Structure formats: structure tokens, C-alpha cells
Short mmCIF file of N, CA, C and O and ligand atoms in Angstrom, two decimals:
data_model
loop_
_atom_site.label_atom_id
_atom_site.label_comp_id
_atom_site.label_asym_id
_atom_site.label_seq_id
_atom_site.Cartn_x
_atom_site.Cartn_y
_atom_site.Cartn_z
N MET A 209 0.86 -1.11 0.00
CA MET A 209 0.02 -0.21 0.29
C MET A 209 1.27 1.41 -0.07
O MET A 209 2.14 0.87 0.42
N SER A 210 0.61 1.89 -0.85
CA SER A 210 1.40 4.01 -1.00
C SER A 210 0.97 4.25 0.81
O SER A 210 0.06 4.46 0.88
N ASN A 211 1.92 5.07 0.77
CA ASN A 211 1.88 5.45 2.34
C ASN A 211 3.18 6.60 2.43
O ASN A 211 3.98 6.73 1.66
N ARG A 212 3.25 7.47 3.18
CA ARG A 212 3.54 8.21 3.81
C ARG A 212 5.24 8.23 4.76
O ARG A 212 4.78 7.87 5.63
N THR A 213 6.30 9.29 4.66
CA THR A 213 7.26 9.58 5.71
C THR A 213 7.83 11.36 5.39
O THR A 213 7.41 11.83 4.32
N PHE A 214 8.26 10.78 6.36
CA PHE A 214 9.34 12.30 6.56
C PHE A 214 10.68 12.37 6.69
O PHE A 214 11.35 11.64 6.97
N THR A 215 11.68 13.10 5.47
CA THR A 215 12.95 13.00 5.91
C THR A 215 13.03 15.44 6.06
O THR A 215 12.77 15.84 5.29
N MET A 216 14.40 14.83 6.61
CA MET A 216 14.72 16.32 6.49
C MET A 216 15.70 15.77 6.38
O MET A 216 16.60 15.47 5.94
N ILE A 217 16.44 16.67 5.27
CA ILE A 217 18.08 16.88 5.11
C ILE A 217 18.97 17.97 6.05
O ILE A 217 18.17 19.31 6.08
N LYS A 218 19.67 17.33 6.87
CA LYS A 218 19.79 18.29 7.48
C LYS A 218 21.04 19.49 7.51
O LYS A 218 21.73 18.97 6.74
N PRO A 219 20.76 20.51 8.50
CA PRO A 219 21.90 21.20 7.96
C PRO A 219 23.51 21.25 7.50
O PRO A 219 24.38 21.89 6.92
N ASP A 220 23.76 19.79 8.21
CA ASP A 220 25.46 19.29 7.81
C ASP A 220 24.81 19.54 6.55
O ASP A 220 26.55 19.85 5.20
N ALA A 221 23.80 18.49 5.29
CA ALA A 221 24.04 18.44 4.01
C ALA A 221 24.07 19.20 3.75
O ALA A 221 24.67 20.03 2.76
N THR A 222 23.13 20.35 3.57
CA THR A 222 23.07 21.50 2.92
C THR A 222 24.15 22.78 2.95
O THR A 222 24.22 22.99 2.11
N ARG A 223 24.46 22.68 4.52
CA ARG A 223 26.55 23.34 4.03
C ARG A 223 27.12 23.13 3.10
O ARG A 223 28.35 23.40 2.39
N LYS A 224 27.38 21.84 3.07
CA LYS A 224 27.99 21.19 2.16
C LYS A 224 27.51 20.87 0.64
O LYS A 224 28.35 20.28 -0.29
N GLY A 225 26.44 21.13 0.20
CA GLY A 225 25.96 21.40 -0.63
C GLY A 225 25.42 19.91 -1.83
O GLY A 225 25.11 19.81 -2.73
N ASN A 226 24.81 19.21 -0.69
CA ASN A 226 25.16 18.17 -1.15
C ASN A 226 23.01 17.69 -1.41
O ASN A 226 22.59 16.28 -1.02
N THR A 227 21.85 18.66 -0.90
CA THR A 227 20.90 18.80 -1.05
C THR A 227 20.50 18.16 -2.47
O THR A 227 18.85 16.89 -3.08
N GLY A 228 21.23 18.93 -3.74
CA GLY A 228 20.75 17.87 -4.73
C GLY A 228 20.45 16.68 -4.87
O GLY A 228 20.26 15.55 -5.62
N ALA A 229 22.66 16.44 -4.13
CA ALA A 229 22.61 14.69 -4.83
C ALA A 229 21.88 13.87 -3.75
O ALA A 229 21.12 12.51 -4.24
N ILE A 230 21.30 14.10 -2.58
CA ILE A 230 20.41 13.66 -1.37
C ILE A 230 18.67 13.72 -2.63
O ILE A 230 18.65 12.59 -2.91
N LEU A 231 18.22 14.32 -2.83
CA LEU A 231 16.41 14.55 -3.95
C LEU A 231 17.18 13.88 -4.32
O LEU A 231 15.91 12.76 -4.78
N GLN A 232 18.01 13.66 -5.66
CA GLN A 232 18.82 12.78 -6.70
C GLN A 232 18.39 11.58 -6.43
O GLN A 232 17.57 10.32 -7.28
N MET A 233 18.36 11.02 -5.32
CA MET A 233 18.86 9.81 -4.87
C MET A 233 17.27 9.48 -3.80
O MET A 233 17.04 8.15 -4.51
N ILE A 234 16.81 9.88 -3.62
CA ILE A 234 14.84 10.02 -3.24
C ILE A 234 14.50 9.83 -4.34
O ILE A 234 13.32 8.29 -4.54
N ASN A 235 14.97 10.19 -5.40
CA ASN A 235 13.74 10.30 -6.38
C ASN A 235 14.10 8.97 -7.44
O ASN A 235 13.41 8.00 -7.62
N ALA A 236 15.65 8.87 -7.57
CA ALA A 236 15.49 7.40 -8.15
C ALA A 236 15.43 5.81 -7.50
O ALA A 236 15.07 4.91 -7.79
N ALA A 237 15.21 6.53 -6.21
CA ALA A 237 14.81 5.25 -5.59
C ALA A 237 12.94 4.75 -5.79
O ALA A 237 12.75 4.64 -5.22
N GLY A 238 12.00 6.21 -6.03
CA GLY A 238 11.24 5.87 -6.39
C GLY A 238 10.22 5.91 -5.68
O GLY A 238 9.03 6.37 -5.64
N PHE A 239 10.77 7.60 -4.44
CA PHE A 239 9.87 8.03 -3.36
C PHE A 239 9.25 9.25 -4.88
O PHE A 239 9.95 10.27 -5.13
N ARG A 240 7.99 9.64 -4.54
CA ARG A 240 7.46 11.13 -5.06
C ARG A 240 7.19 11.93 -3.89
O ARG A 240 6.75 11.55 -3.07
N ILE A 241 7.81 13.01 -4.43
CA ILE A 241 7.29 14.32 -3.42
C ILE A 241 6.56 14.28 -3.18
O ILE A 241 5.66 15.04 -3.92
N ALA A 242 6.03 14.70 -1.61
CA ALA A 242 3.98 15.15 -1.87
C ALA A 242 4.70 16.93 -1.00
O ALA A 242 2.94 17.31 -1.20
N ALA A 243 5.33 16.91 -0.86
CA ALA A 243 5.51 18.00 -0.43
C ALA A 243 7.34 19.29 0.03
O ALA A 243 7.91 17.97 0.25
N MET A 244 7.26 20.31 0.53
CA MET A 244 8.76 20.41 0.57
C MET A 244 9.11 21.60 0.63
O MET A 244 8.51 22.78 -0.14
N LYS A 245 9.85 22.27 2.09
CA LYS A 245 10.76 23.28 1.73
C LYS A 245 11.66 23.48 2.47
O LYS A 245 12.36 22.21 2.92
N MET A 246 12.87 24.07 1.92
CA MET A 246 13.88 24.86 2.85
C MET A 246 13.60 25.61 4.18
O MET A 246 12.85 26.20 3.87
N THR A 247 14.12 25.60 4.80
CA THR A 247 13.93 26.36 6.06
C THR A 247 14.02 26.21 7.45
O THR A 247 16.15 25.67 6.82
N LYS A 248 14.88 26.80 8.82
CA LYS A 248 15.83 26.98 9.54
C LYS A 248 14.73 27.40 10.32
O LYS A 248 14.24 27.63 10.91
N LEU A 249 15.14 25.78 11.50
CA LEU A 249 14.85 25.52 12.65
C LEU A 249 14.99 26.35 14.28
O LEU A 249 16.27 26.30 14.06
N SER A 250 14.33 27.55 14.61
CA SER A 250 14.76 27.67 15.97
C SER A 250 15.59 26.74 16.98
O SER A 250 15.47 25.54 16.45
N LYS A 251 16.50 27.06 17.47
CA LYS A 251 16.54 26.12 18.90
C LYS A 251 14.82 25.42 19.45
O LYS A 251 15.34 24.37 20.47
N GLU A 252 14.20 26.76 19.38
CA GLU A 252 12.51 26.12 20.36
C GLU A 252 11.90 25.36 19.37
O GLU A 252 11.77 23.79 20.07
N LYS A 253 12.03 25.61 18.09
CA LYS A 253 11.24 24.07 16.72
C LYS A 253 11.86 23.05 16.78
O LYS A 253 11.49 22.40 16.67
N ALA A 254 13.38 23.06 16.96
CA ALA A 254 14.25 21.84 17.08
C ALA A 254 13.91 20.64 18.54
O ALA A 254 13.73 20.21 18.23
N GLY A 255 14.08 21.90 19.67
CA GLY A 255 13.84 21.09 20.59
C GLY A 255 12.38 20.68 20.74
O GLY A 255 12.41 19.71 20.89
N GLU A 256 11.45 21.59 20.29
CA GLU A 256 9.83 20.59 20.08
C GLU A 256 9.74 19.67 19.17
O GLU A 256 8.85 18.48 19.33
N PHE A 257 10.79 19.39 17.60
CA PHE A 257 10.50 18.33 16.69
C PHE A 257 11.51 17.01 17.61
O PHE A 257 11.07 15.80 17.42
N TYR A 258 12.93 17.22 18.96
CA TYR A 258 13.05 16.16 19.00
C TYR A 258 12.14 15.48 20.16
O TYR A 258 13.76 15.40 21.26
N ALA A 259 11.01 16.58 21.21
CA ALA A 259 11.30 16.39 22.39
C ALA A 259 11.92 14.99 22.84
O ALA A 259 11.54 14.45 24.30
N VAL A 260 11.01 13.67 22.34
CA VAL A 260 11.08 12.26 22.48
C VAL A 260 12.26 12.23 23.05
O VAL A 260 12.74 11.63 23.44
N HIS A 261 13.18 12.89 22.84
CA HIS A 261 14.68 12.43 23.17
C HIS A 261 15.97 13.26 24.68
O HIS A 261 16.69 13.52 24.46
N ALA A 262 14.57 14.18 24.97
CA ALA A 262 14.96 15.35 25.81
C ALA A 262 15.66 14.56 26.97
O ALA A 262 16.48 15.26 27.57
N ALA A 263 14.97 13.60 27.41
CA ALA A 263 16.20 13.24 28.26
C ALA A 263 17.32 11.95 27.91
O ALA A 263 18.21 11.79 28.70
N ARG A 264 18.08 12.29 27.03
CA ARG A 264 18.48 12.09 26.18
C ARG A 264 20.40 12.95 26.52
O ARG A 264 20.16 14.27 26.16
N PRO A 265 21.81 12.00 26.97
CA PRO A 265 22.85 12.97 27.08
C PRO A 265 22.84 13.73 25.93
O PRO A 265 23.48 15.05 25.77
N PHE A 266 22.40 13.31 24.32
CA PHE A 266 22.95 13.91 23.27
C PHE A 266 21.88 15.45 22.89
O PHE A 266 22.18 15.83 22.09
N TYR A 267 20.60 15.35 23.49
CA TYR A 267 19.36 16.47 23.48
C TYR A 267 19.88 17.54 22.96
O TYR A 267 20.30 18.32 22.05
N GLY A 268 21.13 18.58 23.81
CA GLY A 268 21.53 19.70 23.70
C GLY A 268 22.29 20.53 22.59
O GLY A 268 22.15 20.54 21.80
N GLU A 269 23.23 19.02 22.49
CA GLU A 269 24.31 19.09 20.50
C GLU A 269 22.78 18.83 19.71
O GLU A 269 23.46 19.41 18.37
N LEU A 270 22.26 18.12 20.22
CA LEU A 270 21.12 18.29 19.26
C LEU A 270 20.34 18.91 18.65
O LEU A 270 20.13 19.42 17.02
N VAL A 271 19.94 19.26 19.30
CA VAL A 271 19.40 21.22 19.37
C VAL A 271 19.67 21.84 19.39
O VAL A 271 19.28 21.79 17.79
N ASP A 272 21.22 22.51 19.38
CA ASP A 272 22.18 22.62 18.55
C ASP A 272 22.47 22.79 16.91
O ASP A 272 22.62 23.92 16.02
N PHE A 273 22.52 21.60 16.70
CA PHE A 273 23.17 21.22 16.23
C PHE A 273 22.16 21.49 14.69
O PHE A 273 22.41 22.44 13.07
N MET A 274 20.60 20.68 15.32
CA MET A 274 19.19 20.84 13.75
C MET A 274 18.92 22.66 13.95
O MET A 274 18.19 22.92 12.43
N SER A 275 19.36 23.50 14.63
CA SER A 275 19.07 24.50 14.58
C SER A 275 19.80 26.01 13.89
O SER A 275 20.06 26.72 13.49
N SER A 276 21.25 25.28 13.64
CA SER A 276 22.93 25.54 13.49
C SER A 276 22.38 26.53 12.00
O SER A 276 23.90 26.71 11.08
N GLY A 277 21.56 25.63 11.17
CA GLY A 277 21.53 26.03 9.60
C GLY A 277 20.78 26.02 8.88
O GLY A 277 19.86 25.05 8.98
N PRO A 278 19.96 26.10 7.31
CA PRO A 278 19.10 25.60 7.22
C PRO A 278 19.24 23.79 6.84
O PRO A 278 20.01 23.11 6.38
N ILE A 279 17.61 23.28 6.31
CA ILE A 279 17.80 22.33 6.21
C ILE A 279 16.30 22.38 5.17
O ILE A 279 15.74 23.21 4.83
N THR A 280 16.13 20.74 4.57
CA THR A 280 14.91 20.82 3.60
C THR A 280 14.24 19.82 3.56
O THR A 280 14.99 18.86 4.97
N ALA A 281 12.67 20.21 4.06
CA ALA A 281 11.73 19.19 5.06
C ALA A 281 10.88 18.95 3.42
O ALA A 281 11.02 19.47 2.92
N ALA A 282 10.48 17.19 3.66
CA ALA A 282 9.69 16.67 2.78
C ALA A 282 8.76 15.86 3.25
O ALA A 282 9.45 14.95 3.94
N ILE A 283 7.96 15.84 2.58
CA ILE A 283 7.59 13.92 2.95
C ILE A 283 7.32 13.40 2.11
O ILE A 283 7.52 14.37 0.10
N LEU A 284 7.32 12.00 1.39
CA LEU A 284 7.48 11.80 0.42
C LEU A 284 6.73 10.36 0.68
O LEU A 284 6.09 9.44 1.88
N GLU A 285 6.39 10.01 -0.30
CA GLU A 285 4.64 8.60 -0.74
C GLU A 285 5.97 8.05 -1.27
O GLU A 285 6.60 8.04 -2.63
N LYS A 286 5.91 6.56 -1.11
CA LYS A 286 5.93 5.12 -1.68
C LYS A 286 5.14 4.71 -0.90
O LYS A 286 4.81 3.64 -0.09
N ASP A 287 5.21 3.03 -2.06
CA ASP A 287 4.40 1.91 -0.89
C ASP A 287 5.49 1.73 0.26
O ASP A 287 6.85 1.37 0.14
N ASN A 288 4.88 1.30 1.36
CA ASN A 288 5.75 0.48 2.53
C ASN A 288 7.03 2.27 2.64
O ASN A 288 8.51 1.72 2.67
N ALA A 289 6.76 3.23 2.53
CA ALA A 289 7.41 4.50 2.63
C ALA A 289 8.49 4.37 3.99
O ALA A 289 10.11 4.68 3.39
N VAL A 290 8.05 4.55 5.21
CA VAL A 290 9.25 4.04 6.24
C VAL A 290 10.09 3.95 5.83
O VAL A 290 11.16 4.28 6.63
N GLU A 291 9.66 2.34 5.74
CA GLU A 291 10.68 1.22 6.18
C GLU A 291 11.54 0.86 4.89
O GLU A 291 12.38 1.25 5.29
N ASP A 292 11.64 1.96 3.39
CA ASP A 292 12.47 1.14 2.69
C ASP A 292 13.01 2.83 3.02
O ASP A 292 14.10 2.84 2.24
N PHE A 293 12.61 4.13 3.98
CA PHE A 293 13.04 4.68 3.45
C PHE A 293 14.73 4.95 4.60
O PHE A 293 15.47 5.24 3.97
N ARG A 294 13.79 4.44 5.67
CA ARG A 294 15.47 3.90 6.66
C ARG A 294 16.27 3.17 5.59
O ARG A 294 17.57 3.39 6.54
N LYS A 295 15.96 1.90 4.94
CA LYS A 295 17.23 1.64 4.29
C LYS A 295 17.76 2.36 3.61
O LYS A 295 18.56 1.70 3.34
N LEU A 296 17.04 3.24 2.70
CA LEU A 296 17.67 4.38 1.41
C LEU A 296 18.90 5.03 2.55
O LEU A 296 19.71 5.34 2.40
N ILE A 297 18.48 5.52 3.77
CA ILE A 297 19.70 6.28 4.50
C ILE A 297 20.06 5.78 5.38
O ILE A 297 21.18 5.76 5.59
N GLY A 298 20.25 4.82 5.53
CA GLY A 298 20.88 3.54 6.20
C GLY A 298 21.78 3.82 7.90
O GLY A 298 20.30 4.69 8.40
N ALA A 299 21.83 3.18 8.67
CA ALA A 299 22.40 3.39 10.42
C ALA A 299 22.51 5.00 10.53
O ALA A 299 23.31 5.36 10.14
N THR A 300 21.53 5.01 12.14
CA THR A 300 22.17 6.34 12.46
C THR A 300 23.82 7.03 12.62
O THR A 300 23.88 7.89 11.70
N ASN A 301 24.63 5.36 13.05
CA ASN A 301 25.48 5.83 12.83
C ASN A 301 26.28 5.63 11.49
O ASN A 301 26.76 4.27 10.97
N PRO A 302 27.53 6.60 10.78
CA PRO A 302 27.07 6.17 9.12
C PRO A 302 28.63 5.10 9.04
O PRO A 302 28.82 4.93 8.56
N ALA A 303 29.32 4.81 10.45
CA ALA A 303 30.32 3.88 10.36
C ALA A 303 29.32 2.31 10.20
O ALA A 303 30.29 1.57 10.04
N GLU A 304 28.30 2.72 10.55
CA GLU A 304 27.95 0.90 10.96
C GLU A 304 26.67 1.13 9.52
O GLU A 304 25.75 -0.06 9.09
N ALA A 305 26.30 2.22 9.01
CA ALA A 305 25.67 2.70 7.37
C ALA A 305 26.12 1.92 6.65
O ALA A 305 27.32 1.36 6.37
N ALA A 306 24.97 1.02 5.69
CA ALA A 306 25.62 -0.16 4.51
C ALA A 306 26.34 0.28 3.18
O ALA A 306 25.91 1.80 3.13
N ASP A 307 27.15 0.93 2.86
CA ASP A 307 27.24 0.78 1.79
C ASP A 307 26.09 1.39 0.65
O ASP A 307 25.41 0.60 0.54
N GLY A 308 26.61 2.53 -0.20
CA GLY A 308 25.21 2.62 -0.59
C GLY A 308 24.46 3.70 -0.47
O GLY A 308 23.59 4.47 -0.79
N THR A 309 24.48 3.33 1.34
CA THR A 309 23.11 4.50 1.48
C THR A 309 23.77 6.18 1.69
O THR A 309 24.60 6.25 1.67
N ILE A 310 22.05 6.30 2.21
CA ILE A 310 22.82 8.07 1.79
C ILE A 310 23.70 8.31 3.37
O ILE A 310 24.86 9.01 3.35
N ARG A 311 23.14 7.69 4.18
CA ARG A 311 24.28 8.67 5.26
C ARG A 311 25.86 7.65 5.42
O ARG A 311 26.97 8.22 5.62
N LYS A 312 25.90 6.25 4.59
CA LYS A 312 27.65 6.48 4.22
C LYS A 312 27.75 6.94 3.69
O LYS A 312 28.73 7.29 3.49
N LEU A 313 27.46 7.55 2.69
CA LEU A 313 27.95 8.85 1.72
C LEU A 313 27.53 9.92 1.42
O LEU A 313 29.15 10.67 1.40
N PHE A 314 27.11 10.92 2.38
CA PHE A 314 27.02 11.75 2.97
C PHE A 314 27.12 12.55 4.62
O PHE A 314 27.21 13.40 4.71
N ALA A 315 27.19 10.91 5.22
CA ALA A 315 27.61 11.55 7.09
C ALA A 315 28.71 11.66 7.42
O ALA A 315 29.86 10.55 7.05
N ALA A 316 28.72 12.52 8.55
CA ALA A 316 30.56 12.84 9.01
C ALA A 316 30.34 11.93 10.00
O ALA A 316 32.01 11.10 11.01
N SER A 317 29.24 11.88 11.35
CA SER A 317 29.07 11.02 12.92
C SER A 317 27.86 11.63 12.64
O SER A 317 26.59 11.20 12.73
N ILE A 318 27.37 10.44 14.09
CA ILE A 318 26.50 9.81 14.67
C ILE A 318 25.78 11.19 14.63
O ILE A 318 24.29 10.54 14.56
N GLY A 319 25.99 12.12 14.60
CA GLY A 319 24.86 13.39 15.53
C GLY A 319 24.64 13.84 13.91
O GLY A 319 23.92 14.48 13.62
N GLU A 320 26.18 14.74 13.43
CA GLU A 320 25.60 15.19 11.99
C GLU A 320 25.63 14.29 10.80
O GLU A 320 26.24 13.85 9.46
N ASN A 321 24.17 14.17 10.43
CA ASN A 321 24.07 12.32 9.54
C ASN A 321 23.20 12.38 9.08
O ASN A 321 22.44 11.64 8.07
N ALA A 322 23.54 13.46 8.26
CA ALA A 322 23.11 14.23 6.80
C ALA A 322 21.29 14.26 6.89
O ALA A 322 20.86 15.05 6.18
N VAL A 323 20.31 13.20 6.71
CA VAL A 323 18.98 13.11 7.39
C VAL A 323 18.63 12.86 8.39
O VAL A 323 18.74 11.72 8.93
N HIS A 324 17.13 13.50 8.29
CA HIS A 324 16.16 12.47 9.17
C HIS A 324 15.34 11.27 8.35
O HIS A 324 15.30 11.54 7.34
N GLY A 325 14.65 10.24 8.56
CA GLY A 325 13.39 9.81 8.44
C GLY A 325 13.31 9.25 9.45
O GLY A 325 13.07 8.66 10.79
N SER A 326 10.92 10.11 9.53
CA SER A 326 10.39 8.79 10.46
C SER A 326 10.77 7.30 10.98
O SER A 326 10.88 6.20 9.89
N ASP A 327 10.14 6.74 12.05
CA ASP A 327 10.25 5.38 12.63
C ASP A 327 9.22 4.51 12.22
O ASP A 327 9.33 3.77 12.73
N SER A 328 8.05 4.94 12.14
CA SER A 328 6.64 4.38 11.38
C SER A 328 5.50 5.57 11.12
O SER A 328 5.89 7.12 11.11
N ASN A 329 4.87 4.96 11.08
CA ASN A 329 4.00 5.41 9.72
C ASN A 329 3.45 7.31 11.26
O ASN A 329 2.48 7.28 10.21
N GLU A 330 3.32 6.24 12.44
CA GLU A 330 2.52 7.45 13.27
C GLU A 330 2.92 8.53 13.55
O GLU A 330 2.64 9.83 13.23
N ASN A 331 3.97 8.70 13.50
CA ASN A 331 6.00 10.01 13.68
C ASN A 331 5.46 10.32 11.78
O ASN A 331 6.01 11.35 11.81
N ALA A 332 5.29 9.62 11.43
CA ALA A 332 5.48 10.06 9.64
C ALA A 332 4.34 11.46 9.31
O ALA A 332 3.99 12.34 9.42
N GLY A 333 3.26 10.74 9.61
CA GLY A 333 1.87 12.18 9.82
C GLY A 333 2.51 13.20 11.23
O GLY A 333 1.91 13.58 10.30
N ILE A 334 3.14 12.79 12.07
CA ILE A 334 3.07 14.14 13.22
C ILE A 334 4.91 14.64 13.17
O ILE A 334 3.39 16.25 13.17
N GLU A 335 5.07 14.63 12.33
CA GLU A 335 6.47 14.81 11.83
C GLU A 335 5.97 15.78 10.45
O GLU A 335 6.45 16.84 10.53
N GLY A 336 5.46 15.42 9.55
CA GLY A 336 5.15 15.64 8.24
C GLY A 336 4.03 17.32 8.70
O GLY A 336 4.34 18.36 8.21
N ASP A 337 3.26 16.55 9.13
CA ASP A 337 2.21 18.35 9.90
C ASP A 337 3.03 19.05 10.93
O ASP A 337 2.29 19.76 11.19
N PHE A 338 4.06 18.79 11.18
CA PHE A 338 4.81 19.77 12.17
C PHE A 338 5.26 20.55 11.03
O PHE A 338 5.39 21.82 11.54
N PHE A 339 5.40 20.52 9.57
CA PHE A 339 6.29 21.25 9.20
C PHE A 339 4.89 21.57 7.99
O PHE A 339 5.65 23.01 7.41
N PHE A 340 4.48 21.69 7.45
CA PHE A 340 3.22 21.62 6.29
C PHE A 340 1.97 21.57 6.43
O PHE A 340 1.39 20.89 7.37
N SER A 341 1.24 22.72 6.56
CA SER A 341 -0.02 22.66 6.60
C SER A 341 -1.08 21.88 5.87
O SER A 341 -0.19 20.78 4.63
N LYS A 342 -2.39 21.25 5.26
CA LYS A 342 -2.99 20.07 4.94
C LYS A 342 -3.15 20.74 3.67
O LYS A 342 -2.57 20.48 2.28
N LEU A 343 -3.15 22.28 3.20
CA LEU A 343 -2.70 22.71 2.19
C LEU A 343 -1.22 22.55 1.42
O LEU A 343 -1.44 22.95 0.02
N GLU A 344 -0.76 22.52 2.11
CA GLU A 344 0.41 21.74 1.69
C GLU A 344 0.90 20.68 1.35
O GLU A 344 2.49 20.69 0.87
N GLN A 345 0.60 19.81 1.43
CA GLN A 345 1.07 18.73 1.64
C GLN A 345 0.25 18.23 0.57
O GLN A 345 -1.47 18.33 -0.11
N PHE A 346 0.30 17.16 -0.72
CA PHE A 346 -0.50 17.29 -2.77
C PHE A 346 0.30 16.30 -2.42
O PHE A 346 0.73 14.74 -2.25
P1 LIG B 87 17.81 8.13 13.66
O1 LIG B 87 16.44 8.11 13.65
O2 LIG B 87 18.34 7.18 13.23
O3 LIG B 87 17.25 9.10 13.01
O4 LIG B 87 18.23 7.97 15.17
P2 LIG B 87 17.78 8.44 16.79
O5 LIG B 87 16.17 8.71 16.72
O6 LIG B 87 18.02 7.07 17.33
O7 LIG B 87 18.25 10.14 16.69
C1 LIG B 87 17.39 11.02 16.65
C2 LIG B 87 19.21 11.87 16.11
O8 LIG B 87 20.03 12.41 17.50
C3 LIG B 87 19.74 11.26 14.96
O9 LIG B 87 20.14 11.04 13.77
C4 LIG B 87 21.29 11.80 15.05
O10 LIG B 87 21.04 13.41 14.90
C5 LIG B 87 20.83 12.30 16.60
N1 LIG B 87 21.80 11.56 17.66
C6 LIG B 87 21.69 10.53 17.74
N2 LIG B 87 22.34 9.53 18.54
C7 LIG B 87 23.66 10.75 18.98
C8 LIG B 87 25.09 10.92 20.17
O11 LIG B 87 24.93 10.16 20.37
N3 LIG B 87 25.47 12.44 19.26
C9 LIG B 87 25.08 13.33 19.45
N4 LIG B 87 25.33 14.25 18.92
N5 LIG B 87 23.70 13.39 18.22
C10 LIG B 87 23.36 12.07 18.00
#
């Protein structure tokens, strides 16, 4: 069944000029872009997005990093979107990511790891709605 996931191309990938190459990989893997925008998270908004990690030791670093520069947020559609996108991006830590994955190719570290991908259909909906109004989702 066709369903949706949510992604962000993170500030490290934006700074390195990798946005186009990452979008090309997403396209080539068969995802349809249902919404997309370039924006920058304030510290407050980054903290809200990652609130589920608030108790983790890296939360402060994560919030500082995710508000450090522009990101590209997008909603992606494909059969089995959440699982297939997690496969395309690879493990959180690029040292453990499979060859050919976005994080293996573009991530520098476990923190600055180039892309976000939702971990469930429920979170994909919540995260997409965090960035896009219903009028901006196609
Ligand atoms: P994901 O679902 O693969 O993105 O991984 P998690 O949900 O576990 O973590 C969310 C994000 O927090 C990751 O994508 C990283 O950007 C960041 N993160 C996770 N672990 C660490 C860590 O040990 N140190 C730092 N600085 N950031 C981390």
C-alpha cells in the first residue's frame, strides 16, 4: 500500500552542498515528493521536534546542530515508505551504515548524519504536519 514518510536534509548536508545529490537518490529510489520546503529551525522548534529525546545525553547537541543552519523538509510517498526510506538512509551512525546508503555517502558522524527519516507511520504523520499545513501536502 502506498504510504508516506517524512524527511529532513539536515544542516550538515545543506552546508556541504549535498541537497541536490540526496534528492536525486530519493527520486531514483522511487519516492514521490508530496511536500517540500527549505527552512531553518529555531532552537525552540528543534527542541519541540526532538522532544522525545529530551532525556538523552545528546539532546542539547542535537538541538544546537539542528538549528545551526537551513534544512530541507519533505513528505515522501511510496509503497512501504517508512521502512524503505530507513533502508535508503542507513544506520544512525554512518560507520555502521550499509554501502550505498545516504548516510554512508554523506554523513560525517552519529550526530551530523545528513538526513532524518521517520521511524513509524504514526510519526511520519505527526512530523509531516509539524512542517506542512494540509494545503501544502499534495
Ligand atoms: P535516527 O532515527 O536514525 O535519526 O536516530 P535516533 O532517533 O536514535 O536519533 C535522532 C538523531 O539524534 C540522530 O539522527 C542524530 O542526529 C542524533 N543522535 C543520535 N545519537 C546521537 C549521539 O550519540 N550523539 C549526538 N550528538 N547525536 C546523536
